[in-house]
PDB file of C-alpha atoms in Angstrom:
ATOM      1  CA  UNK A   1      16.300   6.506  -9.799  1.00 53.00           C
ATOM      2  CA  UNK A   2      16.017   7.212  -6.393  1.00 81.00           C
ATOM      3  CA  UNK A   3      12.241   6.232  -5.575  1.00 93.00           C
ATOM      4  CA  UNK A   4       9.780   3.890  -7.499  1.00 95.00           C
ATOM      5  CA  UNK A   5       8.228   6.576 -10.168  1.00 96.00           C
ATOM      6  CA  UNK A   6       5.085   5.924 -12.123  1.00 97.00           C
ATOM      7  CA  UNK A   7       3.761   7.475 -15.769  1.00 97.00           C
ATOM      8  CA  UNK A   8       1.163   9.049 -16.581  1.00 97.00           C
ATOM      9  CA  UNK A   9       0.521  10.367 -12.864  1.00 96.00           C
ATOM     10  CA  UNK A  10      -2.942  11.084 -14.516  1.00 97.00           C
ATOM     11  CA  UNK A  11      -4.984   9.333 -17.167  1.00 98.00           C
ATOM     12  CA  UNK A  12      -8.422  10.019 -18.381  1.00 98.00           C
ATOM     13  CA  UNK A  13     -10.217   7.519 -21.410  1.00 98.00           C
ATOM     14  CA  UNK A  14     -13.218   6.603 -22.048  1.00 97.00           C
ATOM     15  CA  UNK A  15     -15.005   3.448 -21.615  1.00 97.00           C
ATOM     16  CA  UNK A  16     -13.610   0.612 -23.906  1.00 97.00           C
ATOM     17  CA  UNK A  17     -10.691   1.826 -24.540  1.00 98.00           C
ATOM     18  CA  UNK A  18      -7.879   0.519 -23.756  1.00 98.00           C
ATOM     19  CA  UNK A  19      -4.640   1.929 -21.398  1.00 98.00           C
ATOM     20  CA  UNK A  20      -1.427   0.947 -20.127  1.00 98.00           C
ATOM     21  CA  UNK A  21       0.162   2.105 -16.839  1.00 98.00           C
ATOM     22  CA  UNK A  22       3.953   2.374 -15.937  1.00 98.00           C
ATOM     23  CA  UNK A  23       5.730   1.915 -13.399  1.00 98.00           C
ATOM     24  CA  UNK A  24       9.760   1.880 -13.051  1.00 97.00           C
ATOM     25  CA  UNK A  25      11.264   0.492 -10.067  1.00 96.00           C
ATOM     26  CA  UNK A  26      13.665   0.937  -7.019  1.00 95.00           C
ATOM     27  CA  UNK A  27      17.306   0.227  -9.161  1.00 93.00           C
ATOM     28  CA  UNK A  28      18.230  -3.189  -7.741  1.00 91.00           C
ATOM     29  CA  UNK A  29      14.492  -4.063  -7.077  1.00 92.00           C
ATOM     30  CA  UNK A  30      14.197  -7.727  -7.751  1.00 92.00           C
ATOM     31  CA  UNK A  31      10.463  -7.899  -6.696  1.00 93.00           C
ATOM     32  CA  UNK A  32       7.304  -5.470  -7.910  1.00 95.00           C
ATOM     33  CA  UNK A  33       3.609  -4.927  -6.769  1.00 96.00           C
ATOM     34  CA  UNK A  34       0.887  -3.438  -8.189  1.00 97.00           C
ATOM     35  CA  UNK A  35      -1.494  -2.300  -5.959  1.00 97.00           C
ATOM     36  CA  UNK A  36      -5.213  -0.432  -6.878  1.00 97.00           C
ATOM     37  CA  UNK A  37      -6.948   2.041  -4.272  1.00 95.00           C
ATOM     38  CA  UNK A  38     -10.621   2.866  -4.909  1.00 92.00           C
ATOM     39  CA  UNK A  39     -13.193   4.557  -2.612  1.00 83.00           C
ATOM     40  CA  UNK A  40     -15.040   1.286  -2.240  1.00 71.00           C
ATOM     41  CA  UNK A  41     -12.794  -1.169  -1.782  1.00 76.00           C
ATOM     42  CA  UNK A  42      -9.727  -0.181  -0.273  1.00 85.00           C
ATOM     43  CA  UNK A  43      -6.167  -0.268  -0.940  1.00 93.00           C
ATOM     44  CA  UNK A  44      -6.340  -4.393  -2.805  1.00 94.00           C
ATOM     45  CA  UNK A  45      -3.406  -6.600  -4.461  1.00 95.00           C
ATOM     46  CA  UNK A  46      -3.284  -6.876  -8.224  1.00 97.00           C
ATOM     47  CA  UNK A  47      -0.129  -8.989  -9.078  1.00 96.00           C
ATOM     48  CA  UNK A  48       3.767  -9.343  -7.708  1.00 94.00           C
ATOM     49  CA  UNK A  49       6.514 -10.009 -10.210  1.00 94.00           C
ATOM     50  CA  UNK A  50       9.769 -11.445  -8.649  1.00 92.00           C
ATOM     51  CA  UNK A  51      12.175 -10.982 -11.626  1.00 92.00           C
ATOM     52  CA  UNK A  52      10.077 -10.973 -14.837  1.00 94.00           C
ATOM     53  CA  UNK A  53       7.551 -13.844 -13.461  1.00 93.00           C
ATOM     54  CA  UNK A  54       4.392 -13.437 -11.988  1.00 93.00           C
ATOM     55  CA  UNK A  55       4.013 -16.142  -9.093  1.00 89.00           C
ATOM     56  CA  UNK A  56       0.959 -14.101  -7.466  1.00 91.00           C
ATOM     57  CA  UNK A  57      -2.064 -13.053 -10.657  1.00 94.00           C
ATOM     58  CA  UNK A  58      -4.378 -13.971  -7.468  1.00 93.00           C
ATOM     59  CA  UNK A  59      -5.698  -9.817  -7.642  1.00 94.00           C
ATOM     60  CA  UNK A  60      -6.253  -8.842 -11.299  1.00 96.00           C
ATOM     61  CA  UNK A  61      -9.850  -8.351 -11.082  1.00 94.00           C
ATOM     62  CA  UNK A  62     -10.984  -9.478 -14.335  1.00 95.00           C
ATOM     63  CA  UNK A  63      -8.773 -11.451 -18.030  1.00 96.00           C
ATOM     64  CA  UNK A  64      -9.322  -7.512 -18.865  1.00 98.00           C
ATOM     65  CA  UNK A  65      -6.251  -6.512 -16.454  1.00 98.00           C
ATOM     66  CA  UNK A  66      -2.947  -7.994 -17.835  1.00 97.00           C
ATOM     67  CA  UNK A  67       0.586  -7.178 -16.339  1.00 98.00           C
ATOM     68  CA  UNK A  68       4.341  -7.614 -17.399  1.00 97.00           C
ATOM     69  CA  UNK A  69       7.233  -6.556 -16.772  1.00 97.00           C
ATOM     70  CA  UNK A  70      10.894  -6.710 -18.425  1.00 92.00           C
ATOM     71  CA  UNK A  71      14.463  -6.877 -17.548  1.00 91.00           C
ATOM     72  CA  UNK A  72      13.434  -6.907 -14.140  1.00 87.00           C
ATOM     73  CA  UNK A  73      12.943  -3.658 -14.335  1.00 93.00           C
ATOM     74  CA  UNK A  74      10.276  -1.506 -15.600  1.00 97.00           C
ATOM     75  CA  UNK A  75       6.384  -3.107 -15.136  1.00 98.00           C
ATOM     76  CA  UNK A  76       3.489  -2.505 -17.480  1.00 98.00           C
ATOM     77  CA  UNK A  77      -0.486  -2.937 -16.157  1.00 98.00           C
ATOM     78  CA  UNK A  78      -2.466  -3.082 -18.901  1.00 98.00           C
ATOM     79  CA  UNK A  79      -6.231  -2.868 -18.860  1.00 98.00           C
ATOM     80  CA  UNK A  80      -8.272  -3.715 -22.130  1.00 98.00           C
ATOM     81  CA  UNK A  81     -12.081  -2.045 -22.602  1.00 98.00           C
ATOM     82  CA  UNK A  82     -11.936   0.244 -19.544  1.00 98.00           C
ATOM     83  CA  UNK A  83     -14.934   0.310 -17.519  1.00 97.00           C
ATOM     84  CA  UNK A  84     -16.025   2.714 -15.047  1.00 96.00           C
ATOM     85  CA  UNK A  85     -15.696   0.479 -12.162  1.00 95.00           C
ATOM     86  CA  UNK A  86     -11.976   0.530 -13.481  1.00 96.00           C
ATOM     87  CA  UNK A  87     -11.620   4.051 -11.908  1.00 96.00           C
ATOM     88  CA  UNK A  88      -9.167   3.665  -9.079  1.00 97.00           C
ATOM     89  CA  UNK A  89      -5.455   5.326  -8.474  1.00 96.00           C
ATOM     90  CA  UNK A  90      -2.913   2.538  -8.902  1.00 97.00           C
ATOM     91  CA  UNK A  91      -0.105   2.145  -6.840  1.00 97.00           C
ATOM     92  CA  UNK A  92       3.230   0.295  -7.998  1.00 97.00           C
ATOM     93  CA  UNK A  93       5.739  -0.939  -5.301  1.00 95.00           C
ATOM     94  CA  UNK A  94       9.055  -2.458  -4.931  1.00 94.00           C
ATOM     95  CA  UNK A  95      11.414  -4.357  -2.908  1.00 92.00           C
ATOM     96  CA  UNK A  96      14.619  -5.701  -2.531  1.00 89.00           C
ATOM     97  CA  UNK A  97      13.659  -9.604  -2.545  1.00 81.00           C
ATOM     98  CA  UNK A  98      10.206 -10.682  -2.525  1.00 65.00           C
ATOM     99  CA  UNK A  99      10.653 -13.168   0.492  1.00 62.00           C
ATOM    100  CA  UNK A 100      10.747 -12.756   3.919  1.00 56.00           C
ATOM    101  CA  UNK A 101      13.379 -10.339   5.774  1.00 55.00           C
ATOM    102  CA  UNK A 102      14.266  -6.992   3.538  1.00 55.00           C
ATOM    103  CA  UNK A 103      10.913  -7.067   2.064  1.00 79.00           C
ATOM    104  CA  UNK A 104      10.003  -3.441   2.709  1.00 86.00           C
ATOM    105  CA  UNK A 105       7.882  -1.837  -0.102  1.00 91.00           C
ATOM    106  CA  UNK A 106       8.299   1.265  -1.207  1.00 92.00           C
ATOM    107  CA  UNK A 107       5.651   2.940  -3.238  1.00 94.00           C
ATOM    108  CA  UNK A 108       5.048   5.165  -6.167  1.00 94.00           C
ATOM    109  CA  UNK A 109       2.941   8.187  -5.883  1.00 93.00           C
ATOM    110  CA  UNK A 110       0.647   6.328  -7.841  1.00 95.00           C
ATOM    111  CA  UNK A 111      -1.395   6.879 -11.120  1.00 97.00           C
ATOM    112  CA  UNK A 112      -5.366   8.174 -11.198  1.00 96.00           C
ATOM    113  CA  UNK A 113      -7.039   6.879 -13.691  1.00 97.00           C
ATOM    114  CA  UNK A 114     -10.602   7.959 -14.079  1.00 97.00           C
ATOM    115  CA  UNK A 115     -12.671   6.055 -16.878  1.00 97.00           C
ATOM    116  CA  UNK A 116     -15.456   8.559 -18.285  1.00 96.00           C
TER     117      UNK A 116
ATOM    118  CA  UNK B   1      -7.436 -14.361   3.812  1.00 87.00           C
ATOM    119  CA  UNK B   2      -5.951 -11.964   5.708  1.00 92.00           C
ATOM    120  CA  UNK B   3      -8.002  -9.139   7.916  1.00 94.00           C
ATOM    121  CA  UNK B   4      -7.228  -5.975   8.355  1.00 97.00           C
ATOM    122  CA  UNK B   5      -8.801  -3.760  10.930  1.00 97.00           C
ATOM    123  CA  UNK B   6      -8.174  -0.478  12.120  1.00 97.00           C
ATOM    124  CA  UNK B   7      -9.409   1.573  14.693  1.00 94.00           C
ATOM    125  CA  UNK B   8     -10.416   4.016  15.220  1.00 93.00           C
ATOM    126  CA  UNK B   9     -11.538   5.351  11.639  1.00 95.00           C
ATOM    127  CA  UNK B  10     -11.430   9.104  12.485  1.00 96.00           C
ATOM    128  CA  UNK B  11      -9.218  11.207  15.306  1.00 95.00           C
ATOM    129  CA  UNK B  12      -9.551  14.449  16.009  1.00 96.00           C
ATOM    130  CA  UNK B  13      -6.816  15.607  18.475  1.00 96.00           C
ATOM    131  CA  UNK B  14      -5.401  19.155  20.126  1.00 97.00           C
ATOM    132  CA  UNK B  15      -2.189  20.101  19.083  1.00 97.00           C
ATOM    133  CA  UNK B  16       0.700  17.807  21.881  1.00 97.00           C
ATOM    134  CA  UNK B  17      -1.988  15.346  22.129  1.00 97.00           C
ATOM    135  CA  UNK B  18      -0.398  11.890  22.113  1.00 97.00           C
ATOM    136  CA  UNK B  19      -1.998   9.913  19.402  1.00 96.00           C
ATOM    137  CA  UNK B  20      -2.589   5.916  19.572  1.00 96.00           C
ATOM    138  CA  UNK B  21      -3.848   4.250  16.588  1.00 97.00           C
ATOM    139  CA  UNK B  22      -4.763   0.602  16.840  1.00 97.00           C
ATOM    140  CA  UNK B  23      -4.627  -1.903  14.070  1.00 98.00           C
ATOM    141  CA  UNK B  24      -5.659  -5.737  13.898  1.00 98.00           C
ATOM    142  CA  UNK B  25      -5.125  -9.005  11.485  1.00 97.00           C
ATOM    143  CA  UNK B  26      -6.515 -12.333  11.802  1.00 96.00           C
ATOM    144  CA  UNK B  27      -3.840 -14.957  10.665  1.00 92.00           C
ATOM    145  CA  UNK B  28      -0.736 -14.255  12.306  1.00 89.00           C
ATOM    146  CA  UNK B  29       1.558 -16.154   9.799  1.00 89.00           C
ATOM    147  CA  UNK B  30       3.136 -12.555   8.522  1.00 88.00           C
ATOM    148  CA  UNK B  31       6.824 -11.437   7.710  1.00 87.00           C
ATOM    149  CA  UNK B  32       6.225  -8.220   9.121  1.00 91.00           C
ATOM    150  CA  UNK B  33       3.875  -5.389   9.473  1.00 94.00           C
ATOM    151  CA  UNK B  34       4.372  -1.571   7.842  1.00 95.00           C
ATOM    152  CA  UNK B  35       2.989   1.556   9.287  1.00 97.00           C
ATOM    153  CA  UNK B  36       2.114   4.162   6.153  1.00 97.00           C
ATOM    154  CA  UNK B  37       0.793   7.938   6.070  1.00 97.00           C
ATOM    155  CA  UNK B  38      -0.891   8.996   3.479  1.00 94.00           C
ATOM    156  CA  UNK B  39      -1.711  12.398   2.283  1.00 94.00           C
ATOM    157  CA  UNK B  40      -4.903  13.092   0.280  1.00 89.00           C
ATOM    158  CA  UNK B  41      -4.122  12.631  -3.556  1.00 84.00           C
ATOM    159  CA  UNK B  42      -0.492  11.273  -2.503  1.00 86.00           C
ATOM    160  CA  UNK B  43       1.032   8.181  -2.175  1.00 88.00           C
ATOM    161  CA  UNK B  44       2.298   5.831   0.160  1.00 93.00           C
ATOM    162  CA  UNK B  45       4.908   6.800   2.870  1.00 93.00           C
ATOM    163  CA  UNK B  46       6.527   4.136   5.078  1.00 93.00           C
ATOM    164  CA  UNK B  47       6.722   5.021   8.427  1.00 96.00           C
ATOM    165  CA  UNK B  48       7.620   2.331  10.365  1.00 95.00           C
ATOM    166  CA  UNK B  49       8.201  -1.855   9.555  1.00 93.00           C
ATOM    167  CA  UNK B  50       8.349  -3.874  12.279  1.00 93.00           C
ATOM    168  CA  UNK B  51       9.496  -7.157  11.338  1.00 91.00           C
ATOM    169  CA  UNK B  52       7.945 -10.457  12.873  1.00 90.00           C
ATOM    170  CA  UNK B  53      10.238 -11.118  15.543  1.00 91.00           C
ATOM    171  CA  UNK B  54      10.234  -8.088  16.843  1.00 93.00           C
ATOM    172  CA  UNK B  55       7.977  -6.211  20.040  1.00 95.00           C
ATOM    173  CA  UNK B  56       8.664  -2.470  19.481  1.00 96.00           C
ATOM    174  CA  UNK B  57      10.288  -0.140  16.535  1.00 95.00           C
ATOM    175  CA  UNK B  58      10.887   3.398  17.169  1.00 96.00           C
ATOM    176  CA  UNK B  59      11.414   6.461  14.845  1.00 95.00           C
ATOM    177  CA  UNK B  60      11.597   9.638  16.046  1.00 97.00           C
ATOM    178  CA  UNK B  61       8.215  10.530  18.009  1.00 97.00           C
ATOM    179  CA  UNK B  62       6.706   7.320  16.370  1.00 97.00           C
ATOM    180  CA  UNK B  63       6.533   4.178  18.009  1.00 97.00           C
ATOM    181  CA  UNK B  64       4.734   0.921  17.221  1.00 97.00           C
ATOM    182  CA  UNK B  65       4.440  -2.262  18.675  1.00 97.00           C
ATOM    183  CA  UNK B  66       3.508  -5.769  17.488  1.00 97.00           C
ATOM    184  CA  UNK B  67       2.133  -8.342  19.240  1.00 96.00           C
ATOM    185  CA  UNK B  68       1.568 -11.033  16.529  1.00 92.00           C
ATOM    186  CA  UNK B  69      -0.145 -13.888  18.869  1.00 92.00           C
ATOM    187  CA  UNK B  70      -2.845 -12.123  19.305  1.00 94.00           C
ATOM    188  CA  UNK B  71      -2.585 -10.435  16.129  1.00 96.00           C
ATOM    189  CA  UNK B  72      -2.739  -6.509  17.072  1.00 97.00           C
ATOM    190  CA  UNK B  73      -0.051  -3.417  16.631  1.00 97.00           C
ATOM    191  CA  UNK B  74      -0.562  -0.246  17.771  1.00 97.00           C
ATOM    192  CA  UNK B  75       1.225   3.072  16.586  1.00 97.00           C
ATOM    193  CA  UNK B  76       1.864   5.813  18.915  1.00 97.00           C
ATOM    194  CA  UNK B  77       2.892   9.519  18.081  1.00 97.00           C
ATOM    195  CA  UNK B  78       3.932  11.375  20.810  1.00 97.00           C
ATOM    196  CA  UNK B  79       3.420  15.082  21.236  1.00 97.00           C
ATOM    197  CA  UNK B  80       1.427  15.400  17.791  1.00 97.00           C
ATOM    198  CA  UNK B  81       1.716  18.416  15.401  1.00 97.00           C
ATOM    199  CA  UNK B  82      -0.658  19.974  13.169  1.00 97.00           C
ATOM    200  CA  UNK B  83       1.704  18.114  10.427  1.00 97.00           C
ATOM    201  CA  UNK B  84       1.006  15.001  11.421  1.00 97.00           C
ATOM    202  CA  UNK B  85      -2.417  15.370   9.748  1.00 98.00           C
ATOM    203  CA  UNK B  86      -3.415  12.635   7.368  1.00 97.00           C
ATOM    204  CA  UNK B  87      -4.390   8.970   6.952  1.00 96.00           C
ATOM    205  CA  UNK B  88      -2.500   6.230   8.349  1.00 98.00           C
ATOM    206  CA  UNK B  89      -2.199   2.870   7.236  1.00 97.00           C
ATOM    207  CA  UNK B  90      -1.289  -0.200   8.845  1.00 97.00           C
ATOM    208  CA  UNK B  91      -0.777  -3.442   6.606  1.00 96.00           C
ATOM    209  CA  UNK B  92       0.126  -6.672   7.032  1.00 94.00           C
ATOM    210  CA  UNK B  93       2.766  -8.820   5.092  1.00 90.00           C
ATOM    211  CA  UNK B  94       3.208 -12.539   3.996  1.00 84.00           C
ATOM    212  CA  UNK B  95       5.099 -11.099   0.834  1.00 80.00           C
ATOM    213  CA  UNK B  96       2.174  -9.274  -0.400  1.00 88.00           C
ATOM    214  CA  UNK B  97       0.472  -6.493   1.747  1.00 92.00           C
ATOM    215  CA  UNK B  98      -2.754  -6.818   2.926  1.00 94.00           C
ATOM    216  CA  UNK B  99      -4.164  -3.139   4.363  1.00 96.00           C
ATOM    217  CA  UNK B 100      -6.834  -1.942   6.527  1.00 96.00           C
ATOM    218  CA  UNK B 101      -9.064   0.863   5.679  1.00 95.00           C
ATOM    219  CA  UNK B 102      -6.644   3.537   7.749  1.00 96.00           C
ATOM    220  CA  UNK B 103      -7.482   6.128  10.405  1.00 97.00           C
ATOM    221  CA  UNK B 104      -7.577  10.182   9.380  1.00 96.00           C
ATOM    222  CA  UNK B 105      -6.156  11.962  12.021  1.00 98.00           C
ATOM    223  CA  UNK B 106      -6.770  15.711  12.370  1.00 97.00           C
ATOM    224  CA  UNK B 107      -4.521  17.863  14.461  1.00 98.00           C
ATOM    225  CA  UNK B 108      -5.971  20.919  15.536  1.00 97.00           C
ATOM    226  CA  UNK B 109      -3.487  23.962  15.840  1.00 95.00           C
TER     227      UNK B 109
END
């Protein structure tokens, strides 16, 4: 597609469940970051995939947050047993190479998830 | 770890007021550095990327420097709109982006 698009663009659960957040890249996109924005902390790194591997996990707050992603394509962040401190939007971004030089990313509009 | 300040947190402008919005990082070992707006409930927009070796990068009625020794960019808009109204972002990258906390900027018509 033409932009980095994200699914759902809103998700509400309740606490302990589980959810899974997608995110589908810039075509061509070797490199993809997840990103979470909260009103306490900021716009904060979760995890960067360059291909299908994860070099960077250094962000995921907690073994509850779990990411992949496939083909080098499309990315799934997973969080098990929601909490409310889990409330956040989270933004998904892309690149063309995750070195140095054409590594402008582009983001998503993001999805809200709100934990009840 | 990285830094990220920016300053000031709030501007509240007359329509054609210039705008300067200043934003600082600590370890000066980056790639480059992205401007973003933000509109509330949207995402990200990149304005501007300045990469390391460069002073200046212009767009339109935005400009924004980088002086990475001493670890400060600023981002000018010239001749502001009521459109220009939302949060800007500067962030910081050594492959992963590092953000401040932004600056809202209100417009008045």
């Amino acid at each position: 597609g033409a932009g980095v698009s994200q699914s759902p663009s809103n998700k509400v659960t309740e606490k302990g469940k589980d959810v899974e957040l997608r995110c589908d890249p810039i075509s061509g996109h070797t490199a993809l970051y997840w990103y979470r924005q909260s009103l306490g902390q900021g716009l904060e790194f979760l995890i960067y995939f360059q291909g299908n591997s994860a070099p960077d996990k250094s962000g995921l707050p907690s073994d509850r947050f779990s990411a992949e992603r496939t083909g080098g394509s499309v990315s799934t962040l997973t969080i098990q047993r929601t909490q409310q401190e889990d409330s956040a939007v989270y933004l998904c971004a892309s690149s063309f190479s995750g070195g140095a030089g054409d590594n402008e990313q582009f983001f998503g509009p993001g999805t809200r998830l709100t934990v009840l | 770890k990285q830094e990220v300040t920016q300053i000031p947190a709030a501007l509240s402008v007359p329509e054609g007021e210039n705008l300067v919005l200043n934003c600082s990082f600590t370890d000066s070992a980056i790639y480059n550095l992205q401007w973003f707006r933000q509109d509330p409930g949207k995402g990200l927009t990149s304005l501007l990327l300045i990469q390391s070796s460069q002073r200046e990068q212009t767009s339109g009625r935005l400009n924004a420097s980088l002086d990475k020794s001493s670890g400060r960019s600023t981002l000018y808009i010239a001749a502001s709109q009521p459109g220009d109204s939302a949060t800007y972002l500067c962030a910081v990258n050594d492959y992963k982006l590092s953000f401040g906390a932004g600056t809202t900027v209100t417009v008045r018509a």
